[in-house]
């Protein structure tokens, strides 16, 4: 199905049953790619034209870089070297590998709108058996487009506002707009929005004992919940929101509220918007603060794991 040249505004989308709006069907009934459909060849070419210096910024932290892992259900990968003493070759094998324990993509099967209700009408059984919304759809397509970085740390500092990356700070639409104005960039359809919070660098820099305590507390900056945020992100028609924080949205999150109070439910499962978490944005943000350029080419090749729910980001920003 061809990618529509214009997307409806948020308020023109049909209401989703329990709150928020639904974009199901916009890219076809069988779509498993979501808003990455907006990364058309024209947009990729435009993003490539932003490369001026050839400066590369890998956006992945080490796969064992968050220890302990941030959510109790996840763990840190263990690497075993496969080698016989004196043999010519080395191999290695990982176990306890949680693709979402470090810099990651959440596939469109990661969180449902409600129990058993996933992006574009996929069922629990579809996701469990790898029939719909798996990470392989993005792996086969490849991800390349324009990224725009919003530096929330420096935006708060410049405004003289208190900021600590180990606390729950909820960025309002106005906060994001303040950061965007500092970036001097207008958002455009297909953009990959990078929200720099300082969380990953803060967490990884803590002494081990304090890190365990921070993981237990699980307090992280991120975008504010609510319908105003859903409307803002949809109307910007960004394809993805990624962050160096653990959940993109401010955490802890109130899972007992409606769907717009736990944004994963609407962003992933109704919009088909990709979420990326725990990315390493520290070096890129410092570079943007240095040269004042907050837009760049971003590429990523998720792991080609048929039916997989998440993937290391494998992401690179190039300016
Ligand atoms: C949440 O669901 C809050 O985070 P994650 O996407 O890492 O599972």
mmCIF file of N, CA and C in Angstrom, residues 4 19 51 53 56 68 85 87 96 102 108 112-113 164 167-168 186 204 212 242 265 279 285-286 294 306 310 318:
data_model
loop_
_atom_site.group_PDB
_atom_site.id
_atom_site.type_symbol
_atom_site.label_atom_id
_atom_site.label_comp_id
_atom_site.label_asym_id
_atom_site.label_seq_id
_atom_site.Cartn_x
_atom_site.Cartn_y
_atom_site.Cartn_z
ATOM 1 N N UNK A 4 0.590 7.242 2.568
ATOM 2 C CA UNK A 4 -0.223 8.442 2.304
ATOM 3 C C UNK A 4 0.652 9.690 2.322
ATOM 4 N N UNK A 19 -9.692 5.324 25.330
ATOM 5 C CA UNK A 19 -8.977 6.601 25.469
ATOM 6 C C UNK A 19 -7.884 6.691 24.440
ATOM 7 N N UNK A 51 24.487 15.270 6.309
ATOM 8 C CA UNK A 51 25.844 14.863 6.719
ATOM 9 C C UNK A 51 26.838 15.846 6.113
ATOM 10 N N UNK A 53 30.058 16.835 8.126
ATOM 11 C CA UNK A 53 31.426 16.629 8.632
ATOM 12 C C UNK A 53 31.851 15.174 8.583
ATOM 13 N N UNK A 56 30.699 10.609 13.258
ATOM 14 C CA UNK A 56 29.810 9.483 13.619
ATOM 15 C C UNK A 56 29.625 9.398 15.129
ATOM 16 N N UNK A 68 22.796 -3.359 37.827
ATOM 17 C CA UNK A 68 21.761 -4.307 37.415
ATOM 18 C C UNK A 68 20.857 -3.743 36.324
ATOM 19 N N UNK A 85 42.655 -24.164 24.915
ATOM 20 C CA UNK A 85 44.006 -23.604 25.052
ATOM 21 C C UNK A 85 44.899 -24.065 23.896
ATOM 22 N N UNK A 87 44.417 -23.506 20.803
ATOM 23 C CA UNK A 87 43.713 -23.535 19.509
ATOM 24 C C UNK A 87 43.837 -22.182 18.828
ATOM 25 N N UNK A 96 21.488 -15.423 28.978
ATOM 26 C CA UNK A 96 20.770 -14.384 29.730
ATOM 27 C C UNK A 96 20.689 -13.077 28.933
ATOM 28 N N UNK A 102 19.670 -3.118 27.429
ATOM 29 C CA UNK A 102 20.548 -1.959 27.171
ATOM 30 C C UNK A 102 19.899 -1.166 26.035
ATOM 31 N N UNK A 108 6.701 -3.324 17.751
ATOM 32 C CA UNK A 108 5.269 -3.010 17.867
ATOM 33 C C UNK A 108 4.490 -4.125 18.564
ATOM 34 N N UNK A 112 0.705 -3.799 24.454
ATOM 35 C CA UNK A 112 -0.605 -3.720 23.819
ATOM 36 C C UNK A 112 -1.390 -2.517 24.313
ATOM 37 N N UNK A 113 -2.425 -2.191 23.570
ATOM 38 C CA UNK A 113 -3.340 -1.122 24.007
ATOM 39 C C UNK A 113 -4.141 -1.589 25.213
ATOM 40 N N UNK A 164 17.702 16.802 37.889
ATOM 41 C CA UNK A 164 18.523 15.672 38.317
ATOM 42 C C UNK A 164 18.095 14.453 37.518
ATOM 43 N N UNK A 167 15.792 11.381 38.804
ATOM 44 C CA UNK A 167 14.480 11.637 39.400
ATOM 45 C C UNK A 167 13.400 11.580 38.318
ATOM 46 N N UNK A 168 12.168 11.448 38.785
ATOM 47 C CA UNK A 168 11.055 11.444 37.836
ATOM 48 C C UNK A 168 10.740 12.891 37.453
ATOM 49 N N UNK A 186 12.379 22.748 13.002
ATOM 50 C CA UNK A 186 10.962 22.383 12.956
ATOM 51 C C UNK A 186 10.876 20.875 12.801
ATOM 52 N N UNK A 204 25.012 4.806 34.690
ATOM 53 C CA UNK A 204 26.209 3.995 34.457
ATOM 54 C C UNK A 204 27.404 4.533 35.227
ATOM 55 N N UNK A 212 22.447 -0.213 42.281
ATOM 56 C CA UNK A 212 21.411 -1.186 42.687
ATOM 57 C C UNK A 212 20.233 -0.449 43.311
ATOM 58 N N UNK A 242 13.036 8.306 20.829
ATOM 59 C CA UNK A 242 14.063 7.531 21.531
ATOM 60 C C UNK A 242 14.686 8.418 22.602
ATOM 61 N N UNK A 265 0.988 2.372 25.607
ATOM 62 C CA UNK A 265 -0.238 1.748 25.110
ATOM 63 C C UNK A 265 -0.766 2.455 23.863
ATOM 64 N N UNK A 279 19.312 4.639 25.093
ATOM 65 C CA UNK A 279 20.317 4.926 24.062
ATOM 66 C C UNK A 279 21.437 5.762 24.686
ATOM 67 N N UNK A 285 24.784 14.647 22.215
ATOM 68 C CA UNK A 285 24.230 15.877 22.801
ATOM 69 C C UNK A 285 25.337 16.905 23.022
ATOM 70 N N UNK A 286 26.501 16.445 23.469
ATOM 71 C CA UNK A 286 27.623 17.384 23.692
ATOM 72 C C UNK A 286 28.048 17.998 22.364
ATOM 73 N N UNK A 294 21.353 20.396 15.565
ATOM 74 C CA UNK A 294 20.594 19.388 16.301
ATOM 75 C C UNK A 294 19.845 18.432 15.377
ATOM 76 N N UNK A 306 13.327 -13.291 13.907
ATOM 77 C CA UNK A 306 11.908 -13.464 13.537
ATOM 78 C C UNK A 306 11.014 -13.577 14.770
ATOM 79 N N UNK A 310 12.005 -7.201 20.986
ATOM 80 C CA UNK A 310 12.874 -6.026 21.079
ATOM 81 C C UNK A 310 14.208 -6.311 20.433
ATOM 82 N N UNK A 318 24.956 10.453 12.281
ATOM 83 C CA UNK A 318 26.058 10.987 11.463
ATOM 84 C C UNK A 318 25.734 12.448 11.155
#
